[in-house]
């Protein structure tokens, strides 16, 4: 075999080896991409699964007697839809509105608008559920107010355990305490301490819905319920609303 023929043969062998190596790299890259997608999908599944189950909150009076209990059971959840059951027990257990289905769709990042049924008069309501780390925020949007059926306006639900929202003063009648801002500007704090002041504030005359209390601080919601913060009690004035306690 001449030197010229040997060079041609060597060139052909080198081209063949280069083609095989390229195919091997492409195949390996394809496997890596496929594995990455699989891991991402599993991660998304795990993130959604942490919200499945029961989320609830109780409210007590000053004698530690349960006044009401709100719970939602999230049965199915995806990036676009949510399903489950709604339950609200109020008036010291005299009013039970439970085992009601709800369905909803995503309106933002981890935020769903749900429509829930009520056992009373076949009515429906709407609420926004915001899924955050270790809590679900409930914000009522629509509910008939003239049928003698009540629903929570705002609540923070915890998983598999109850959280005391507030104590309600009691004597011959119950009084649900609400507050009104009594200063020109009542600044909102991230935590119940003076070192966590924000630039957001309420103005005089604004009515405040209580989420919880701690020492001389009151927790409330703002920006249409999308955020929660703390107000100094000295910036507030009590507004007492009498509620007749159910007779035994």
Coordinates of N, CA and C in Angstrom, one line a residue:
X1 N 0.9 -1.2 0.0 CA 0.0 0.0 0.0 C 0.9 1.2 0.0
X2 N 0.6 2.1 -0.9 CA 1.4 3.3 -1.0 C 1.1 4.3 0.2
X3 N 2.1 5.2 0.4 CA 2.0 6.2 1.5 C 0.7 7.0 1.3
X4 N 0.4 7.4 0.0 CA -0.8 8.2 -0.3 C -2.1 7.5 0.2
X5 N -2.2 6.2 -0.1 CA -3.4 5.4 0.2 C -3.5 5.3 1.7
X6 N -2.3 5.1 2.4 CA -2.4 5.1 3.9 C -2.9 6.3 4.5
X7 N -2.5 7.5 4.0 CA -2.9 8.8 4.5 C -4.4 8.9 4.3
X8 N -5.0 8.5 3.1 CA -6.4 8.6 2.9 C -7.2 7.8 3.9
X9 N -6.7 6.5 4.1 CA -7.3 5.6 5.0 C -7.3 6.1 6.4
X10 N -6.2 6.7 6.8 CA -6.1 7.3 8.2 C -7.1 8.5 8.4
X11 N -7.2 9.3 7.4 CA -8.1 10.4 7.4 C -9.6 10.0 7.6
X12 N -10.0 8.9 6.9 CA -11.3 8.4 7.0 C -11.6 7.8 8.3
X13 N -10.6 7.1 9.0 CA -10.8 6.6 10.3 C -10.9 7.7 11.3
X14 N -10.2 8.8 11.2 CA -10.3 9.9 12.1 C -11.6 10.6 12.0
X15 N -12.2 10.7 10.8 CA -13.5 11.4 10.7 C -14.6 10.5 11.3
X16 N -14.5 9.2 11.1 CA -15.4 8.2 11.7 C -15.4 8.3 13.2
X17 N -14.2 8.3 13.8 CA -14.1 8.4 15.3 C -14.7 9.7 15.8
X18 N -14.5 10.8 15.1 CA -15.0 12.1 15.5 C -16.5 12.1 15.5
X19 N -17.1 11.5 14.5 CA -18.6 11.4 14.4 C -19.2 10.6 15.5
X20 N -18.6 9.5 15.9 CA -19.1 8.7 17.0 C -19.0 9.4 18.3
X21 N -17.9 10.1 18.5 CA -17.7 10.9 19.8 C -18.8 11.9 19.9
X22 N -19.1 12.6 18.8 CA -20.1 13.7 18.8 C -21.5 13.1 19.2
X23 N -21.8 12.0 18.6 CA -23.1 11.3 18.9 C -23.2 10.9 20.4
X24 N -22.1 10.5 20.9 CA -22.0 10.1 22.3 C -22.3 11.3 23.2
X25 N -21.7 12.4 22.9 CA -21.8 13.6 23.7 C -23.3 14.1 23.7
X26 N -23.9 14.1 22.4 CA -25.3 14.5 22.3 C -26.2 13.6 23.1
X27 N -25.9 12.3 23.0 CA -26.8 11.4 23.8 C -26.7 11.6 25.3
X28 N -25.5 11.9 25.8 CA -25.3 12.1 27.2 C -26.0 13.4 27.6
X29 N -25.9 14.5 26.8 CA -26.5 15.7 27.0 C -28.0 15.6 27.1
X30 N -28.6 14.7 26.2 CA -30.0 14.5 26.2 C -30.4 13.8 27.5
X31 N -29.6 12.8 27.9 CA -30.0 12.2 29.2 C -29.9 13.1 30.4
X32 N -28.9 14.1 30.4 CA -28.8 15.0 31.4 C -30.0 16.0 31.5
X33 N -30.5 16.4 30.3 CA -31.6 17.3 30.2 C -32.9 16.6 30.7
X34 N -33.0 15.3 30.3 CA -34.2 14.6 30.7 C -34.2 14.4 32.2
X35 N -33.1 14.1 32.8 CA -33.0 13.9 34.2 C -33.3 15.2 35.0
X36 N -32.8 16.3 34.4 CA -33.1 17.7 35.0 C -34.5 18.0 35.0
X37 N -35.2 17.7 33.9 CA -36.7 18.0 33.8 C -37.4 17.1 34.8
X38 N -37.0 15.9 35.0 CA -37.6 15.0 35.9 C -37.5 15.5 37.4
X39 N -36.3 15.9 37.7 CA -36.1 16.5 39.1 C -36.9 17.7 39.3
X40 N -37.0 18.6 38.3 CA -37.8 19.8 38.4 C -39.2 19.5 38.6
X41 N -39.7 18.5 37.9 CA -41.1 18.1 38.0 C -41.4 17.5 39.4
X42 N -40.4 16.7 39.9 CA -40.6 16.1 41.3 C -40.6 17.2 42.3
X43 N -39.7 18.3 42.1 CA -39.6 19.4 43.1 C -40.9 20.1 43.1
X44 N -41.6 20.4 41.9 CA -42.8 21.1 41.9 C -43.9 20.3 42.6
X45 N -43.9 19.0 42.4 CA -44.9 18.1 43.1 C -44.7 18.2 44.6
X46 N -43.5 18.2 45.1 CA -43.3 18.3 46.5 C -43.7 19.6 47.1
X47 N -43.5 20.7 46.3 CA -43.9 22.0 46.8 C -45.4 22.1 47.0
X48 N -46.1 21.5 46.0 CA -47.6 21.6 46.1 C -48.1 20.6 47.2
X49 N -47.5 19.5 47.4 CA -48.0 18.5 48.4 C -47.9 19.0 49.8
X50 N -47.0 20.0 50.1 CA -46.9 20.5 51.4 C -48.2 21.3 51.9
X51 N -49.0 21.7 50.9 CA -50.2 22.5 51.2 C -51.4 21.6 51.3
X52 N -51.3 20.3 50.9 CA -52.4 19.4 51.0 C -52.7 19.1 52.5
X53 N -54.0 19.0 52.8 CA -54.4 18.6 54.2 C -55.2 19.8 54.8
X54 N -55.4 19.7 56.1 CA -56.3 20.6 56.9 C -55.5 21.8 57.4
X55 N -56.1 23.0 57.2 CA -55.5 24.2 57.8 C -56.7 24.8 58.6
X56 N -56.4 25.3 59.8 CA -57.5 25.8 60.6 C -57.0 26.8 61.6
X57 N -58.0 27.5 62.2 CA -57.7 28.5 63.3 C -59.0 28.6 64.2
X58 N -58.8 28.7 65.5 CA -59.9 28.9 66.4 C -59.8 30.2 67.1
X59 N -61.0 30.7 67.5 CA -61.1 32.0 68.3 C -61.7 31.6 69.6
X60 N -61.1 32.2 70.7 CA -61.5 32.0 72.0 C -62.0 33.2 72.7
X61 N -62.8 33.1 73.8 CA -63.1 34.3 74.6 C -62.1 34.3 75.8
X62 N -62.3 35.3 76.7 CA -61.3 35.4 77.8 C -61.4 34.3 78.8
X63 N -62.4 33.5 78.7 CA -62.5 32.3 79.6 C -61.9 31.0 78.9
X64 N -61.3 31.2 77.7 CA -60.7 30.1 77.0 C -61.7 29.2 76.4
X65 N -63.0 29.7 76.2 CA -64.0 28.9 75.6 C -64.0 29.2 74.1
X66 N -64.0 28.1 73.2 CA -64.0 28.3 71.8 C -65.2 29.0 71.3
X67 N -65.1 30.1 70.6 CA -66.2 30.8 70.0 C -66.5 30.3 68.5
X68 N -65.4 30.2 67.8 CA -65.6 29.8 66.4 C -64.3 29.1 65.9
X69 N -64.5 28.4 64.8 CA -63.4 27.6 64.2 C -63.6 27.6 62.7
X70 N -62.5 28.0 62.0 CA -62.5 28.0 60.5 C -61.5 27.1 60.0
X71 N -61.8 26.2 59.1 CA -60.9 25.3 58.5 C -61.1 25.1 57.0
X72 N -60.0 24.8 56.3 CA -60.1 24.4 54.9 C -59.3 23.2 54.7
X73 N -59.8 22.2 54.0 CA -59.1 21.0 53.7 C -58.7 21.1 52.2
X74 N -57.5 21.2 51.9 CA -57.0 21.3 50.5 C -56.8 19.8 50.0
X75 N -57.6 19.4 49.1 CA -57.6 18.0 48.6 C -56.8 17.9 47.3
X76 N -56.8 18.9 46.5 CA -56.1 18.8 45.2 C -55.6 20.2 44.9
X77 N -54.3 20.3 44.4 CA -53.7 21.6 44.2 C -52.7 21.5 43.0
X78 N -52.8 22.4 42.1 CA -51.8 22.5 41.0 C -51.5 24.0 40.8
X79 N -50.7 24.2 39.8 CA -50.3 25.6 39.5 C -51.4 26.5 39.1
X80 N -52.5 25.9 38.6 CA -53.7 26.6 38.1 C -55.0 26.4 38.8
X81 N -55.1 25.3 39.6 CA -56.4 25.0 40.2 C -56.2 24.5 41.6
X82 N -57.3 24.6 42.4 CA -57.4 24.1 43.8 C -58.8 23.6 44.1
X83 N -58.8 22.6 44.9 CA -60.1 22.0 45.3 C -60.0 21.5 46.8
X84 N -61.2 21.5 47.4 CA -61.2 21.0 48.8 C -62.5 21.2 49.5
X85 N -62.5 21.3 50.8 CA -63.7 21.5 51.6 C -63.5 22.6 52.6
X86 N -64.6 23.3 52.9 CA -64.7 24.5 53.7 C -65.6 24.2 54.9
X87 N -65.1 24.7 56.1 CA -65.9 24.5 57.3 C -65.8 25.7 58.2
X88 N -67.0 26.2 58.7 CA -67.0 27.3 59.7 C -68.0 27.0 60.8
X89 N -67.5 26.9 62.0 CA -68.3 26.7 63.2 C -68.3 28.0 64.0
X90 N -69.4 28.5 64.3 CA -69.5 29.8 65.0 C -70.5 29.8 66.1
X91 N -70.6 30.9 66.8 CA -71.6 31.0 67.9 C -71.5 29.9 69.0
X92 N -70.3 29.7 69.4 CA -70.0 28.6 70.4 C -70.6 27.3 70.0
X93 N -70.4 27.0 68.7 CA -70.8 25.7 68.2 C -72.3 25.6 67.8
X94 N -73.0 26.7 68.0 CA -74.5 26.6 67.7 C -74.7 26.7 66.2
X95 N -73.8 27.2 65.4 CA -73.9 27.3 64.0 C -72.8 26.5 63.3
X96 N -73.2 25.5 62.6 CA -72.2 24.6 62.0 C -72.4 24.6 60.5
X97 N -71.4 25.0 59.7 CA -71.5 25.1 58.3 C -70.3 24.4 57.7
X98 N -70.4 23.0 57.6 CA -69.2 22.2 57.3 C -69.5 21.2 56.1
X99 N -68.4 20.5 55.8 CA -68.4 19.6 54.7 C -68.9 20.2 53.4
X100 N -68.5 21.4 53.2 CA -68.9 22.2 52.0 C -67.7 22.2 51.0
X101 N -68.0 21.9 49.7 CA -67.0 21.9 48.7 C -66.6 23.3 48.3
X102 N -65.3 23.4 47.9 CA -64.9 24.6 47.2 C -64.0 24.3 46.0
X103 N -64.0 25.2 45.1 CA -63.1 25.0 43.9 C -62.6 26.4 43.6
X104 N -61.4 26.5 42.9 CA -60.9 27.8 42.6 C -59.8 27.7 41.6
X105 N -59.3 28.9 41.2 CA -58.3 28.9 40.2 C -57.2 30.0 40.6
X106 N -56.0 29.9 40.0 CA -54.9 30.8 40.4 C -55.2 32.2 39.9
X107 N -54.9 33.2 40.7 CA -55.0 34.6 40.3 C -53.7 35.3 40.5
X108 N -52.7 34.5 41.0 CA -51.4 35.1 41.2 C -50.4 34.0 41.7
X109 N -49.2 34.4 42.1 CA -48.3 33.4 42.6 C -48.7 32.8 43.9
X110 N -49.1 31.5 43.9 CA -49.6 30.9 45.2 C -50.8 31.6 45.7
X111 N -51.6 32.1 44.9 CA -52.8 32.8 45.3 C -54.0 32.3 44.5
X112 N -55.1 31.9 45.1 CA -56.2 31.3 44.4 C -57.6 32.0 44.8
X113 N -58.4 32.2 43.9 CA -59.8 32.7 44.1 C -60.7 31.5 44.2
X114 N -61.3 31.2 45.3 CA -62.2 30.0 45.5 C -63.6 30.4 45.6
X115 N -64.5 29.6 45.1 CA -65.9 29.7 45.4 C -66.3 28.5 46.3
X116 N -66.9 28.8 47.4 CA -67.3 27.8 48.4 C -68.8 27.7 48.6
X117 N -69.3 26.6 48.9 CA -70.7 26.4 49.2 C -71.0 26.6 50.7
X118 N -72.2 26.9 51.0 CA -72.7 27.0 52.4 C -73.9 26.0 52.6
X119 N -73.9 25.4 53.8 CA -75.0 24.5 54.0 C -76.4 25.2 54.2
X120 N -76.3 26.5 54.5 CA -77.5 27.3 54.7 C -78.0 28.0 53.5
X121 N -79.3 27.7 53.2 CA -80.0 28.4 52.1 C -79.3 28.2 50.7
X122 N -78.4 27.2 50.6 CA -77.8 26.9 49.3 C -77.1 28.1 48.7
X123 N -76.4 28.9 49.6 CA -75.7 30.1 49.1 C -74.3 29.8 48.8
X124 N -73.6 30.7 48.1 CA -72.2 30.5 47.8 C -71.4 31.8 48.3
X125 N -70.2 31.6 48.5 CA -69.3 32.7 48.8 C -68.0 32.6 48.0
X126 N -67.2 33.7 48.1 CA -65.9 33.7 47.4 C -64.9 34.2 48.4
X127 N -63.7 33.6 48.3 CA -62.6 34.0 49.1 C -61.3 33.8 48.4
X128 N -60.2 34.5 48.8 CA -58.9 34.4 48.3 C -58.1 33.6 49.3
X129 N -57.4 32.5 48.8 CA -56.5 31.8 49.6 C -55.1 32.1 49.2
X130 N -54.2 32.6 50.0 CA -52.8 32.9 49.7 C -52.0 31.9 50.5
X131 N -51.2 31.1 49.8 CA -50.4 30.0 50.3 C -49.0 30.6 50.6
X132 N -48.6 30.6 51.9 CA -47.3 31.1 52.3 C -46.6 30.0 53.1
X133 N -45.4 30.3 53.5 CA -44.6 29.3 54.2 C -45.3 29.0 55.6
X134 N -45.7 27.8 55.7 CA -46.3 27.3 57.0 C -47.6 28.0 57.4
X135 N -48.3 28.6 56.4 CA -49.6 29.2 56.7 C -50.4 29.5 55.5
X136 N -51.7 29.5 55.6 CA -52.6 29.9 54.5 C -53.4 31.1 55.0
X137 N -53.4 32.1 54.2 CA -54.2 33.3 54.5 C -55.5 33.3 53.9
X138 N -56.6 33.5 54.6 CA -58.0 33.5 54.1 C -58.4 34.9 54.1
X139 N -59.0 35.4 52.9 CA -59.6 36.7 52.8 C -60.9 36.6 52.1
X140 N -62.0 36.9 52.8 CA -63.3 36.8 52.2 C -63.6 37.9 51.2
X141 N -64.1 37.6 50.0 CA -64.4 38.5 49.0 C -65.9 38.8 48.8
X142 N -66.7 37.7 48.8 CA -68.1 37.9 48.6 C -68.9 36.9 49.5
X143 N -69.9 37.4 50.2 CA -70.7 36.5 51.0 C -72.0 37.3 51.3
X144 N -73.2 36.6 51.1 CA -74.5 37.3 51.5 C -74.5 37.7 52.9
X145 N -74.8 39.0 53.2 CA -74.8 39.5 54.6 C -76.2 39.5 55.2
X146 N -77.3 39.2 54.5 CA -78.6 39.4 54.9 C -79.4 38.1 55.2
X147 N -78.7 37.0 55.3 CA -79.3 35.7 55.4 C -79.1 35.1 56.8
X148 N -78.5 35.8 57.7 CA -78.2 35.3 59.0 C -77.1 34.3 59.1
X149 N -76.3 34.2 58.1 CA -75.2 33.3 58.0 C -73.9 34.1 58.0
X150 N -72.9 33.7 58.9 CA -71.7 34.5 59.0 C -70.5 33.7 58.4
X151 N -69.4 34.5 58.1 CA -68.2 33.9 57.6 C -67.1 34.8 58.0
X152 N -65.9 34.3 58.2 CA -64.7 35.0 58.6 C -64.3 35.9 57.5
X153 N -64.0 37.2 57.8 CA -63.4 38.1 56.8 C -62.0 37.9 56.5
X154 N -61.2 37.6 57.5 CA -59.8 37.5 57.4 C -59.3 36.5 58.5
X155 N -58.3 35.7 58.1 CA -57.8 34.7 59.1 C -56.5 34.1 58.6
X156 N -55.6 33.8 59.5 CA -54.4 33.1 59.2 C -54.5 31.6 59.7
X157 N -54.5 30.7 58.8 CA -54.7 29.3 59.1 C -53.4 28.6 59.2
X158 N -53.3 27.7 60.2 CA -52.1 26.9 60.4 C -52.4 25.4 60.1
X159 N -51.4 24.6 59.8 CA -51.7 23.3 59.4 C -51.7 22.3 60.6
X160 N -52.8 21.5 60.6 CA -52.9 20.4 61.6 C -52.9 20.9 63.0
X161 N -53.1 22.2 63.3 CA -53.2 22.6 64.6 C -53.9 24.0 64.6
X162 N -54.5 24.4 65.8 CA -55.3 25.6 65.8 C -54.4 26.7 66.4
X163 N -54.8 27.9 66.1 CA -54.1 29.1 66.6 C -55.1 30.0 67.2
X164 N -54.8 30.5 68.4 CA -55.8 31.4 69.0 C -55.6 32.8 68.4
X165 N -56.7 33.3 67.8 CA -56.6 34.6 67.2 C -56.7 35.7 68.2
X166 N -57.7 35.7 69.0 CA -57.8 36.8 70.0 C -58.7 36.4 71.1
X167 N -58.6 37.2 72.2 CA -59.5 37.0 73.3 C -60.6 38.0 73.3
X168 N -61.9 37.6 73.5 CA -63.0 38.6 73.4 C -63.5 38.8 74.8
X169 N -63.6 40.1 75.2 CA -64.2 40.4 76.5 C -65.6 39.9 76.7
X170 N -65.9 39.5 77.8 CA -67.3 39.0 78.1 C -67.8 39.4 79.4
X171 N -69.1 39.8 79.5 CA -69.8 40.0 80.7 C -71.2 39.4 80.6
X172 N -72.2 40.2 80.6 CA -73.6 39.7 80.3 C -73.7 39.5 78.8
X173 N -72.9 40.2 78.0 CA -72.9 40.1 76.6 C -71.5 39.9 76.1
X174 N -71.4 39.3 74.9 CA -70.1 39.3 74.3 C -69.8 40.6 73.5
X175 N -68.6 41.0 73.5 CA -68.3 42.2 72.7 C -67.1 41.8 71.8
X176 N -67.3 41.9 70.5 CA -66.2 41.7 69.5 C -65.5 43.0 69.4
X177 N -64.3 43.1 69.7 CA -63.5 44.3 69.8 C -63.0 44.6 68.4
X178 N -63.3 45.8 67.9 CA -62.7 46.4 66.7 C -62.0 47.7 67.1
X179 N -61.1 48.2 66.3 CA -60.4 49.4 66.6 C -60.5 50.4 65.5
X180 N -60.4 51.7 65.9 CA -60.4 52.8 65.0 C -59.1 53.6 65.3
X181 N -58.4 54.0 64.2 CA -57.2 54.8 64.3 C -57.6 56.2 64.9
X182 N -56.9 56.6 66.0 CA -57.2 57.8 66.7 C -56.0 58.8 66.6
X183 N -55.1 58.6 65.7 CA -54.0 59.6 65.4 C -54.0 59.9 63.9
X184 N -53.2 60.9 63.6 CA -53.2 61.3 62.2 C -52.6 60.2 61.3
X185 N -51.5 59.7 61.7 CA -50.9 58.6 61.0 C -50.5 57.5 62.0
X186 N -51.0 56.2 61.8 CA -50.6 55.1 62.6 C -49.7 54.2 61.7
X187 N -48.4 54.2 61.9 CA -47.5 53.5 61.1 C -47.6 52.0 61.4
X188 N -47.3 51.2 60.4 CA -47.4 49.7 60.5 C -46.0 49.2 60.7
X189 N -45.9 48.2 61.6 CA -44.6 47.6 62.0 C -44.6 46.1 61.5
X190 N -43.5 45.6 61.1 CA -43.4 44.2 60.6 C -43.6 43.3 61.8
X191 N -43.1 43.6 62.9 CA -43.1 42.8 64.1 C -43.6 43.7 65.3
X192 N -44.1 43.1 66.4 CA -44.5 43.9 67.5 C -43.4 44.5 68.3
X193 N -42.6 45.3 67.6 CA -41.5 46.1 68.3 C -41.2 47.3 67.5
X194 N -40.7 48.3 68.2 CA -40.5 49.7 67.5 C -39.4 49.7 66.5
X195 N -38.6 48.7 66.5 CA -37.5 48.6 65.5 C -37.8 48.1 64.2
X196 N -39.1 47.7 64.0 CA -39.5 47.1 62.7 C -40.5 48.0 61.9
X197 N -40.4 49.3 62.1 CA -41.3 50.3 61.5 C -41.2 50.3 60.0
X198 N -42.4 50.3 59.3 CA -42.4 50.4 57.8 C -42.8 51.8 57.4
X199 N -42.9 52.1 56.1 CA -43.3 53.4 55.6 C -44.8 53.4 55.4
X200 N -45.5 52.3 55.6 CA -47.0 52.2 55.4 C -47.7 52.6 56.7
X201 N -48.9 53.2 56.5 CA -49.6 53.6 57.7 C -51.1 53.7 57.4
X202 N -51.9 53.7 58.5 CA -53.3 54.0 58.4 C -53.5 55.5 58.8
X203 N -54.7 56.0 58.5 CA -55.0 57.4 58.9 C -56.1 57.4 59.8
X204 N -56.3 58.6 60.5 CA -57.4 58.7 61.5 C -58.7 58.3 60.9
X205 N -59.5 57.5 61.7 CA -60.8 57.1 61.3 C -60.9 55.8 60.7
X206 N -59.7 55.2 60.2 CA -59.7 53.9 59.6 C -60.1 52.9 60.6
X207 N -60.9 51.9 60.2 CA -61.3 50.8 61.1 C -60.4 49.6 60.9
X208 N -60.0 49.0 62.0 CA -59.0 48.0 62.0 C -59.6 46.7 62.4
X209 N -59.4 45.6 61.6 CA -59.8 44.3 62.0 C -58.7 43.6 62.7
X210 N -59.0 43.0 63.9 CA -57.9 42.4 64.7 C -57.7 40.9 64.2
X211 N -56.4 40.6 63.9 CA -56.0 39.2 63.7 C -55.5 38.6 64.9
X212 N -54.7 39.3 65.7 CA -54.2 38.8 66.9 C -53.7 40.0 67.8
X213 N -53.4 39.8 69.0 CA -52.9 40.8 69.9 C -51.7 40.2 70.7
X214 N -50.8 41.1 71.0 CA -49.6 40.8 71.8 C -49.1 42.0 72.6
X215 N -49.3 41.9 73.9 CA -48.9 43.0 74.8 C -49.6 44.3 74.4
X216 N -48.9 45.3 74.0 CA -49.5 46.6 73.6 C -49.5 46.7 72.1
X217 N -49.7 45.6 71.4 CA -49.7 45.6 69.9 C -50.9 44.9 69.4
X218 N -51.3 45.3 68.2 CA -52.5 44.6 67.5 C -52.0 44.3 66.1
X219 N -52.2 43.0 65.7 CA -51.9 42.6 64.4 C -53.1 42.8 63.5
X220 N -52.9 43.3 62.3 CA -54.0 43.5 61.3 C -53.5 43.3 59.9
X221 N -54.4 43.4 58.9 CA -54.0 43.2 57.5 C -54.2 44.6 56.8
X222 N -53.5 44.7 55.7 CA -53.6 45.9 54.8 C -53.3 45.5 53.4
X223 N -53.4 46.5 52.5 CA -53.2 46.3 51.1 C -54.2 45.2 50.6
X224 N -55.5 45.3 51.0 CA -56.5 44.4 50.6 C -56.3 43.0 51.1
X225 N -55.7 42.9 52.3 CA -55.4 41.6 52.9 C -54.2 40.9 52.4
X226 N -53.4 41.5 51.5 CA -52.2 40.8 51.0 C -51.1 40.8 51.9
X227 N -51.1 41.7 52.9 CA -50.0 41.8 53.9 C -50.6 41.9 55.3
X228 N -49.8 41.5 56.3 CA -50.2 41.7 57.7 C -49.1 42.5 58.4
X229 N -49.5 43.2 59.4 CA -48.5 44.0 60.2 C -49.0 44.3 61.5
X230 N -48.3 45.1 62.3 CA -48.6 45.4 63.7 C -48.8 46.9 63.9
X231 N -49.7 47.2 64.8 CA -50.0 48.6 65.2 C -49.8 48.8 66.7
X232 N -49.4 50.0 67.1 CA -49.3 50.2 68.5 C -50.7 50.5 69.1
X233 N -51.0 49.8 70.2 CA -52.3 50.0 70.8 C -52.7 51.4 71.1
X234 N -51.6 52.2 71.5 CA -51.9 53.6 71.9 C -52.4 54.4 70.7
X235 N -52.2 53.9 69.5 CA -52.7 54.6 68.3 C -54.1 54.3 67.9
X236 N -54.7 53.4 68.7 CA -56.0 52.9 68.4 C -57.1 53.2 69.5
X237 N -58.3 53.2 69.1 CA -59.4 53.5 70.0 C -60.4 52.3 69.8
X238 N -60.9 51.7 70.9 CA -61.8 50.6 70.9 C -63.1 51.0 70.3
X239 N -63.7 50.1 69.5 CA -65.0 50.2 69.0 C -65.7 48.9 69.4
X240 N -66.6 48.9 70.4 CA -67.3 47.7 70.9 C -68.6 47.4 70.1
X241 N -68.7 46.2 69.6 CA -69.9 45.8 68.9 C -70.6 44.7 69.7
X242 N -71.8 44.9 70.3 CA -72.4 43.9 71.1 C -72.9 42.7 70.3
X243 N -72.6 41.5 70.7 CA -73.1 40.3 70.1 C -73.8 39.5 71.1
X244 N -75.0 39.2 71.0 CA -75.8 38.4 72.0 C -75.2 37.0 72.0
X245 N -74.9 36.5 73.2 CA -74.4 35.1 73.4 C -75.6 34.2 73.2
X246 N -75.4 33.1 72.5 CA -76.5 32.1 72.3 C -77.0 31.5 73.7
X247 N -78.3 31.4 73.8 CA -78.8 30.8 75.0 C -78.6 29.3 75.0
X248 N -78.3 28.7 76.1 CA -78.2 27.2 76.2 C -79.5 26.5 76.1

